Amino acid sequence: MENFITGFTGHERQHRAAILAVLGKEKYEYFFEKFLDYFFTRSDAKYFASLGLNCVRIPFNYQHFEEDSNPGVYLESGFKLLDRVVEHCSAEGLYVILDLHAVPGGQNQDWHSDSGMSEALFWRFKEFQDRVINLWVELAKRYKGNPYVAGYNPVNEPADPEHVNLTRFYTRIEKEIRKIDPDHILFLDGNTYAMDFRKFDTVLPNCVYSMHDYSIMGFPMQEQFEGTAAQKTKLRASFERKVEFMREKKVPIWNGEFGPVYAFESEADSEKTNARRYALLKEQLSVYAETNVSWSIWLYKDIGYQGMMYVPKDSAWFKLFGPFIEKKAKLGLDFWGRDDKDVAHVYAPIKQHFLDVVPKEHWNRKYPSPLWDMSRHIDRVVRECLLSEYLAFEMADYFKGKSFEELDELAASFKFENCVQRQELNDILQKDAEVA
């Protein structure tokens, strides 16, 4: 679970640990069982299918399937949870792609790998890689022959600093999965957050290569999309750079994630901002349609940043956590959709200190430069790791004294029947599906 989806800070493992300390084991397990049950039900699958969309990418954390203290001993509860979502989708005629969104040690430097830090240790330790291969072998044993499973996305947004460990890992995992399941497609993300295929030189059999196509024009504090010829040219050039390997090798392209971040109604000029974001989305879809590129939107449901469905402000969730979510936004703790205008002055002296003491030739040496400059690394460590970890305790305190009934009501805020449809976004996706 990524932090902006529900409003927590930092990494999921820290969020869960803080809530466990407050609620105790029984209530903790009750809340998360209810939350995950309500988050995606048959009603969600039915609505998704009603839009003419035909495939759901299901992201999951390895920690649903094994504990770090007992690796290789698999938790049946994780498979039951995944089975339930797959069954909901198949009942509505939807294909699914299984997406391992977080792996032991973290596959990238960001929050969504749930490493608890800003380093991707997965690429340094063969033990972590072996655990992921073994988990996928177990998943393949369970889903081989399932006609509604379109395929497996072994690692989400890898970021290998050496650029060679990833392709070696793909060669290993493809071989092991094929011993069990020779039929399902493997969807292989490019390096550096699924945007870089420069070190890829071999096409593995029955594999589709996956890129992610976020545009900075769809985020706050960036150039906004106005639909100019220059912006459209830049958008296409960015896409073509990411898919150069697939074009060269004449293999299918799958865009596993894309989508702008939308402004909340309470924000100034939200209507004008979102009109630009929807226009950007339409332009991206037109680019994909030109060469028949399949795609998966990010994401289906959250508290209002990107979701096709979102939790309303009059929900039990916002009534309780609204003040914390507002505080988190003002502190600029999330990279996703963050506007740090209220706190930039706080961090400016720290960043200036780095500029003063680090030789200029090393400012942008740390991977994933040039995607991240030194300022971005400072934000990642100081705000998104350290400060966010401290504030995880504060959010957990909101759970103090909650009864089972109150916990159920909080979790039920994410039920389909209690959420709001982002109508304009969904209309755009539906029209694109009709044309396709």
Coordinates of C-alpha atoms in Angstrom, one line a residue:
M1 CA 0.0 0.0 0.0
E2 CA 1.5 3.3 -1.0
N3 CA 1.2 6.1 1.5
F4 CA -0.8 8.6 -0.5
I5 CA -3.6 6.0 -1.1
T6 CA -4.8 6.3 2.5
G7 CA -2.9 9.2 3.8
F8 CA -0.2 7.6 6.0
T9 CA 3.4 8.9 6.1
G10 CA 6.5 7.1 5.0
H11 CA 6.7 3.4 4.5
E12 CA 3.9 0.8 5.0
R13 CA 6.0 -1.3 7.4
Q14 CA 6.4 1.6 9.8
H15 CA 2.7 2.6 9.4
R16 CA 1.6 -0.9 10.3
A17 CA 4.1 -1.3 13.2
A18 CA 2.9 2.0 14.8
I19 CA -0.8 0.9 14.5
L20 CA 0.0 -2.5 15.9
A21 CA 1.6 -0.9 19.0
V22 CA -1.6 1.2 19.5
L23 CA -4.3 -1.3 18.8
G24 CA -2.8 -4.6 19.9
K25 CA -2.7 -7.7 17.7
E26 CA -6.4 -8.6 17.7
K27 CA -7.8 -5.2 16.7
Y28 CA -4.8 -4.6 14.3
E29 CA -5.6 -7.8 12.4
Y30 CA -9.3 -7.0 12.5
F31 CA -8.9 -3.6 11.0
F32 CA -6.5 -4.6 8.2
E33 CA -8.6 -7.6 7.3
K34 CA -11.7 -5.4 7.0
F35 CA -9.8 -2.7 5.1
L36 CA -8.4 -5.1 2.5
D37 CA -11.7 -6.9 2.2
Y38 CA -13.6 -3.6 1.6
F39 CA -11.0 -2.0 -0.7
F40 CA -11.7 -4.2 -3.7
T41 CA -15.0 -6.1 -3.8
R42 CA -17.1 -7.7 -6.5
S43 CA -18.8 -4.3 -6.9
D44 CA -15.5 -2.7 -7.8
A45 CA -14.8 -5.4 -10.4
K46 CA -18.2 -5.0 -11.8
Y47 CA -17.9 -1.2 -12.1
F48 CA -14.4 -1.5 -13.7
A49 CA -15.7 -3.9 -16.3
S50 CA -18.7 -1.7 -17.0
L51 CA -16.3 1.0 -18.3
G52 CA -15.1 -1.4 -21.0
L53 CA -11.8 -1.9 -19.4
N54 CA -10.5 -5.5 -19.5
C55 CA -7.5 -5.9 -17.2
V56 CA -6.6 -5.1 -13.6
R57 CA -3.0 -4.9 -12.4
I58 CA -3.1 -6.1 -8.8
P59 CA -0.2 -4.7 -6.7
F60 CA 0.9 -6.6 -3.6
N61 CA 3.7 -6.5 -1.0
Y62 CA 5.8 -9.6 -0.4
Q63 CA 5.0 -9.3 3.3
H64 CA 1.5 -10.6 2.7
F65 CA 3.1 -14.0 1.8
E66 CA 6.1 -14.4 4.2
E67 CA 7.7 -12.8 7.2
D68 CA 11.3 -11.5 7.2
S69 CA 11.8 -13.5 10.4
N70 CA 10.7 -16.7 8.7
P71 CA 11.5 -16.5 5.0
G72 CA 10.3 -19.2 2.7
V73 CA 7.4 -20.3 5.0
Y74 CA 4.4 -18.9 3.2
L75 CA 1.4 -17.4 4.7
E76 CA -1.8 -18.9 3.4
S77 CA -3.7 -15.7 4.3
G78 CA -1.8 -13.8 1.6
F79 CA -2.7 -16.3 -1.1
K80 CA -6.4 -16.2 0.1
L81 CA -6.4 -12.4 -0.2
L82 CA -5.0 -12.5 -3.7
D83 CA -7.3 -15.4 -4.7
R84 CA -10.3 -13.3 -3.7
V85 CA -9.3 -10.3 -5.9
V86 CA -8.6 -12.6 -8.8
E87 CA -12.0 -14.3 -8.4
H88 CA -13.8 -11.0 -8.2
C89 CA -12.2 -10.0 -11.5
S90 CA -12.6 -13.3 -13.3
A91 CA -16.3 -13.3 -12.3
E92 CA -16.7 -10.0 -14.3
G93 CA -14.6 -11.2 -17.2
L94 CA -11.6 -9.2 -16.3
Y95 CA -8.0 -10.3 -16.8
V96 CA -5.5 -9.6 -14.1
I97 CA -1.7 -9.0 -14.0
L98 CA -0.1 -9.9 -10.7
D99 CA 2.3 -7.1 -9.7
L100 CA 4.9 -7.7 -7.0
H101 CA 5.0 -4.1 -5.9
A102 CA 7.5 -4.4 -2.9
V103 CA 10.3 -7.0 -2.5
P104 CA 12.7 -7.8 0.4
G105 CA 15.3 -5.1 0.8
G106 CA 13.5 -2.8 -1.6
Q107 CA 13.9 -2.8 -5.4
N108 CA 14.2 1.0 -5.6
Q109 CA 15.0 4.0 -3.5
D110 CA 11.5 5.2 -3.0
W111 CA 8.7 4.8 -0.5
H112 CA 6.6 2.3 -2.5
S113 CA 9.3 -0.4 -2.3
D114 CA 8.6 -0.4 1.5
S115 CA 12.3 -0.9 2.5
G116 CA 12.1 1.7 5.3
M117 CA 15.1 3.5 3.9
S118 CA 16.4 5.2 0.7
E119 CA 18.6 2.4 -0.6
A120 CA 17.6 -0.5 -2.8
L121 CA 19.3 -3.4 -0.9
F122 CA 17.5 -6.0 -3.1
W123 CA 20.3 -5.7 -5.8
R124 CA 23.1 -6.2 -3.3
F125 CA 21.9 -9.4 -1.6
K126 CA 21.3 -12.6 -3.6
E127 CA 19.3 -13.9 -0.6
F128 CA 16.7 -11.3 -1.3
Q129 CA 16.6 -12.1 -5.0
D130 CA 16.3 -15.9 -4.2
R131 CA 13.3 -15.2 -2.0
V132 CA 11.5 -13.3 -4.7
I133 CA 12.2 -16.1 -7.2
N134 CA 10.9 -18.7 -4.8
L135 CA 7.8 -16.7 -4.1
W136 CA 7.1 -16.3 -7.8
V137 CA 7.6 -20.1 -8.2
E138 CA 5.0 -20.6 -5.5
L139 CA 2.6 -18.1 -7.2
A140 CA 3.1 -19.8 -10.6
K141 CA 2.2 -23.2 -9.0
R142 CA -1.1 -21.7 -7.9
Y143 CA -2.0 -19.7 -11.0
K144 CA -0.7 -21.8 -13.9
G145 CA -3.5 -22.6 -16.2
N146 CA -5.7 -19.8 -14.9
P147 CA -7.1 -18.2 -18.1
Y148 CA -7.9 -14.9 -16.3
V149 CA -4.3 -14.3 -15.2
A150 CA -2.8 -12.5 -18.1
G151 CA 0.6 -12.7 -16.6
Y152 CA 3.1 -11.9 -13.9
N153 CA 4.9 -8.5 -13.3
P154 CA 7.8 -9.9 -11.2
V155 CA 9.2 -6.5 -9.9
N156 CA 7.6 -3.1 -9.9
E157 CA 9.8 -0.1 -10.9
P158 CA 13.2 -1.6 -10.3
A159 CA 16.1 0.8 -9.8
D160 CA 19.4 -1.0 -10.0
P161 CA 22.3 1.4 -9.6
E162 CA 24.7 -0.8 -11.6
H163 CA 22.2 -1.4 -14.4
V164 CA 23.3 -5.0 -14.9
N165 CA 21.9 -6.9 -11.9
L166 CA 18.3 -6.4 -13.2
T167 CA 18.8 -8.1 -16.5
R168 CA 20.6 -11.0 -14.8
F169 CA 17.8 -11.3 -12.3
Y170 CA 15.2 -11.4 -15.2
T171 CA 17.1 -14.2 -16.9
R172 CA 17.1 -16.2 -13.6
I173 CA 13.5 -15.7 -12.7
E174 CA 12.2 -16.3 -16.2
K175 CA 14.0 -19.7 -16.2
E176 CA 12.6 -20.7 -12.8
I177 CA 9.0 -19.6 -13.5
R178 CA 9.0 -21.4 -16.9
K179 CA 9.8 -24.7 -15.1
I180 CA 6.4 -24.4 -13.5
D181 CA 4.4 -22.2 -15.8
P182 CA 5.5 -22.0 -19.5
D183 CA 2.4 -20.2 -20.7
H184 CA 1.8 -17.0 -18.7
I185 CA 3.4 -13.8 -20.0
L186 CA 6.0 -12.1 -17.9
F187 CA 5.7 -8.3 -17.9
L188 CA 9.3 -7.0 -17.3
D189 CA 9.7 -3.4 -16.1
G190 CA 12.7 -1.4 -17.4
N191 CA 15.3 -0.1 -15.0
T192 CA 15.2 3.2 -13.1
Y193 CA 11.5 3.1 -12.3
A194 CA 10.5 1.3 -15.6
M195 CA 11.9 4.1 -17.8
D196 CA 15.3 2.9 -18.9
F197 CA 16.1 0.0 -21.2
R198 CA 19.5 1.0 -22.3
K199 CA 21.3 -2.0 -20.8
F200 CA 18.7 -4.5 -22.1
D201 CA 20.0 -6.4 -25.1
T202 CA 18.2 -9.7 -25.1
V203 CA 14.5 -10.5 -25.6
L204 CA 13.4 -13.2 -23.3
P205 CA 10.7 -15.6 -24.7
N206 CA 7.0 -14.9 -24.0
C207 CA 7.8 -11.7 -22.3
V208 CA 6.3 -8.2 -22.7
Y209 CA 8.5 -5.2 -21.8
S210 CA 6.8 -2.7 -19.5
M211 CA 7.4 1.0 -19.1
H212 CA 5.8 3.6 -16.9
D213 CA 4.9 6.9 -18.5
Y214 CA 4.4 9.7 -15.9
S215 CA 4.6 13.2 -17.2
I216 CA 5.9 16.0 -15.0
M217 CA 3.3 18.2 -16.5
G218 CA 0.7 16.3 -14.5
F219 CA 2.1 17.1 -11.1
P220 CA 2.1 20.2 -8.8
M221 CA 5.0 22.6 -8.9
Q222 CA 5.9 21.8 -12.5
E223 CA 5.2 23.1 -15.9
Q224 CA 1.5 22.6 -16.6
F225 CA 0.0 21.1 -19.8
E226 CA -1.5 23.8 -22.0
G227 CA -1.7 21.6 -25.1
T228 CA 0.9 23.6 -27.1
A229 CA 2.6 22.0 -30.0
A230 CA 5.9 22.1 -28.1
Q231 CA 4.5 20.3 -25.1
K232 CA 2.9 17.6 -27.3
T233 CA 6.2 17.1 -29.1
K234 CA 8.0 16.8 -25.7
L235 CA 5.4 14.3 -24.5
R236 CA 5.9 12.1 -27.5
A237 CA 9.6 12.3 -27.4
S238 CA 9.6 11.2 -23.7
F239 CA 7.5 8.2 -24.6
E240 CA 9.5 7.2 -27.6
R241 CA 12.7 7.4 -25.5
K242 CA 11.3 4.9 -23.1
V243 CA 10.1 2.5 -25.7
E244 CA 13.2 2.6 -28.0
F245 CA 14.3 -0.9 -27.0
M246 CA 10.8 -2.4 -27.7
R247 CA 10.7 -0.6 -31.1
E248 CA 14.1 -1.8 -32.0
K249 CA 13.4 -5.4 -31.0
K250 CA 9.9 -5.4 -32.4
V251 CA 8.3 -6.7 -29.2
P252 CA 5.0 -5.6 -27.6
I253 CA 4.9 -2.5 -25.4
W254 CA 2.9 -2.4 -22.2
N255 CA 2.5 0.9 -20.2
G256 CA 2.1 -0.4 -16.7
E257 CA 1.5 2.9 -15.0
F258 CA 0.6 6.5 -16.0
G259 CA -1.8 9.2 -14.9
P260 CA -1.7 12.8 -13.5
V261 CA -2.3 13.8 -9.9
Y262 CA -5.6 15.8 -9.5
A263 CA -6.2 18.8 -7.4
F264 CA -8.7 18.6 -4.5
E265 CA -11.8 20.7 -4.7
S266 CA -10.6 22.7 -1.7
E267 CA -7.5 23.9 -3.6
A268 CA -7.4 27.2 -5.4
D269 CA -8.3 26.9 -9.2
S270 CA -8.8 23.2 -8.8
E271 CA -11.3 23.1 -11.7
K272 CA -8.8 24.8 -14.1
T273 CA -5.9 22.6 -12.8
N274 CA -7.8 19.4 -13.3
A275 CA -9.0 20.5 -16.8
R276 CA -5.3 20.6 -17.7
R277 CA -4.6 17.3 -16.2
Y278 CA -7.5 15.6 -18.1
A279 CA -6.3 17.2 -21.3
L280 CA -2.8 15.7 -20.6
L281 CA -4.3 12.3 -20.0
K282 CA -6.2 12.5 -23.3
E283 CA -3.0 13.4 -25.1
Q284 CA -1.2 10.5 -23.6
L285 CA -3.9 8.1 -24.6
S286 CA -3.8 9.4 -28.2
V287 CA 0.0 8.8 -28.2
Y288 CA -0.6 5.2 -27.1
A289 CA -3.4 4.7 -29.6
E290 CA -1.1 5.6 -32.5
T291 CA 0.9 2.4 -32.2
N292 CA -1.6 0.2 -30.3
V293 CA 0.1 0.4 -26.9
S294 CA -1.8 -1.3 -24.1
W295 CA -1.9 0.4 -20.8
S296 CA -2.9 0.2 -17.1
I297 CA -4.0 3.4 -15.3
W298 CA -2.5 4.2 -11.9
L299 CA -4.6 4.0 -9.9
Y300 CA -8.1 2.6 -9.1
K301 CA -8.8 3.9 -5.6
D302 CA -7.4 6.4 -3.1
I303 CA -8.3 9.4 -0.9
G304 CA -8.4 11.8 -3.9
Y305 CA -5.1 12.2 -5.5
Q306 CA -5.4 10.0 -8.6
G307 CA -8.0 7.3 -8.1
M308 CA -10.8 6.4 -10.5
M309 CA -12.7 6.1 -7.2
Y310 CA -11.9 8.1 -4.0
V311 CA -13.0 8.4 -0.4
P312 CA -15.3 11.4 0.2
K313 CA -14.6 14.2 2.7
D314 CA -17.7 13.3 4.7
S315 CA -16.5 9.7 5.3
A316 CA -15.5 8.3 8.7
W317 CA -12.0 8.2 7.4
F318 CA -11.7 11.9 6.7
K319 CA -13.7 12.9 9.8
L320 CA -11.0 11.2 11.9
F321 CA -7.8 11.6 9.8
G322 CA -8.6 14.8 7.9
P323 CA -6.5 17.1 10.2
F324 CA -3.5 14.7 10.0
I325 CA -3.8 14.5 6.2
E326 CA -4.0 18.2 6.0
K327 CA -0.9 18.6 8.2
K328 CA 1.0 16.0 6.1
A329 CA 0.2 18.0 3.0
K330 CA 1.4 21.3 4.4
L331 CA 4.6 19.6 5.6
G332 CA 5.2 18.3 2.0
L333 CA 5.9 14.8 3.3
D334 CA 4.7 12.9 0.2
F335 CA 6.7 13.0 -3.0
W336 CA 3.5 12.0 -4.9
G337 CA 1.5 15.1 -5.6
R338 CA 3.5 17.2 -3.1
D339 CA 3.5 20.9 -2.9
D340 CA 6.2 22.0 -0.5
K341 CA 5.7 25.8 -0.8
D342 CA 4.9 26.0 3.0
V343 CA 8.1 24.3 4.1
A344 CA 10.7 24.9 1.3
H345 CA 12.3 27.7 3.4
V346 CA 12.9 25.2 6.3
Y347 CA 15.0 22.9 4.2
A348 CA 16.7 25.6 2.1
P349 CA 19.6 26.0 4.6
I350 CA 20.2 22.3 4.7
K351 CA 20.3 22.1 0.9
Q352 CA 22.6 25.1 0.8
H353 CA 24.9 23.5 3.2
F354 CA 25.2 20.5 0.9
L355 CA 25.9 22.7 -2.0
D356 CA 28.6 24.5 0.0
V357 CA 30.4 21.4 1.2
V358 CA 30.0 18.8 -1.6
P359 CA 32.2 19.5 -4.6
K360 CA 30.2 20.5 -7.6
E361 CA 31.3 17.6 -9.7
H362 CA 29.7 15.2 -7.2
W363 CA 26.3 17.1 -6.8
N364 CA 24.5 14.7 -9.1
R365 CA 26.6 11.7 -8.9
K366 CA 24.3 9.6 -6.6
Y367 CA 21.9 7.3 -8.4
P368 CA 19.3 7.7 -9.7
S369 CA 20.8 10.9 -11.0
P370 CA 19.9 12.7 -13.3
L371 CA 16.3 11.7 -12.4
W372 CA 17.1 12.8 -8.8
D373 CA 19.3 15.7 -8.1
M374 CA 21.0 16.3 -4.7
S375 CA 18.0 18.3 -3.5
R376 CA 15.7 15.4 -4.2
H377 CA 17.9 13.0 -2.3
I378 CA 17.8 15.3 0.7
D379 CA 14.0 15.5 0.6
R380 CA 13.8 11.7 0.3
V381 CA 16.0 11.1 3.4
V382 CA 15.0 14.0 5.7
R383 CA 11.3 14.4 4.9
E384 CA 10.1 11.2 3.4
C385 CA 12.1 8.8 5.6
L386 CA 13.0 10.4 9.0
L387 CA 10.3 13.0 9.6
S388 CA 7.6 10.7 8.1
E389 CA 8.7 7.9 10.4
Y390 CA 8.2 10.1 13.4
L391 CA 4.8 11.2 12.2
A392 CA 3.7 7.6 11.7
F393 CA 3.4 7.5 15.5
E394 CA 1.1 10.5 15.4
M395 CA -1.2 9.0 12.9
A396 CA -1.3 5.7 14.8
D397 CA -2.5 7.7 17.9
Y398 CA -5.7 8.5 16.1
F399 CA -6.6 4.8 16.4
K400 CA -6.4 4.9 20.2
G401 CA -9.5 3.6 22.0
K402 CA -11.3 2.6 18.8
S403 CA -13.9 -0.2 19.2
F404 CA -14.3 -3.0 16.7
E405 CA -17.4 -1.2 15.3
E406 CA -15.5 2.0 14.8
L407 CA -12.6 0.2 13.1
D408 CA -15.1 -1.4 10.8
E409 CA -16.6 2.0 9.9
L410 CA -13.2 3.4 9.2
A411 CA -12.3 0.5 6.9
A412 CA -15.7 0.7 5.2
S413 CA -14.9 4.2 4.0
F414 CA -13.1 2.5 1.2
K415 CA -16.1 0.3 0.1
F416 CA -17.3 0.9 -3.4
E417 CA -20.7 2.0 -2.2
N418 CA -19.2 4.6 0.0
C419 CA -16.7 6.1 -2.5
V420 CA -17.1 8.8 -5.2
Q421 CA -16.5 8.1 -8.9
R422 CA -14.0 10.5 -10.6
Q423 CA -16.5 10.9 -13.4
E424 CA -14.5 12.8 -16.0
L425 CA -11.5 10.6 -15.6
N426 CA -13.6 7.5 -16.0
D427 CA -15.5 8.9 -19.0
I428 CA -12.1 9.5 -20.7
L429 CA -11.0 5.9 -20.0
Q430 CA -14.3 4.5 -21.1
K431 CA -14.3 6.4 -24.4
D432 CA -10.7 5.2 -25.1
A433 CA -11.7 1.6 -24.4
E434 CA -14.6 1.9 -26.8
V435 CA -12.4 3.0 -29.6
A436 CA -9.8 0.3 -28.8

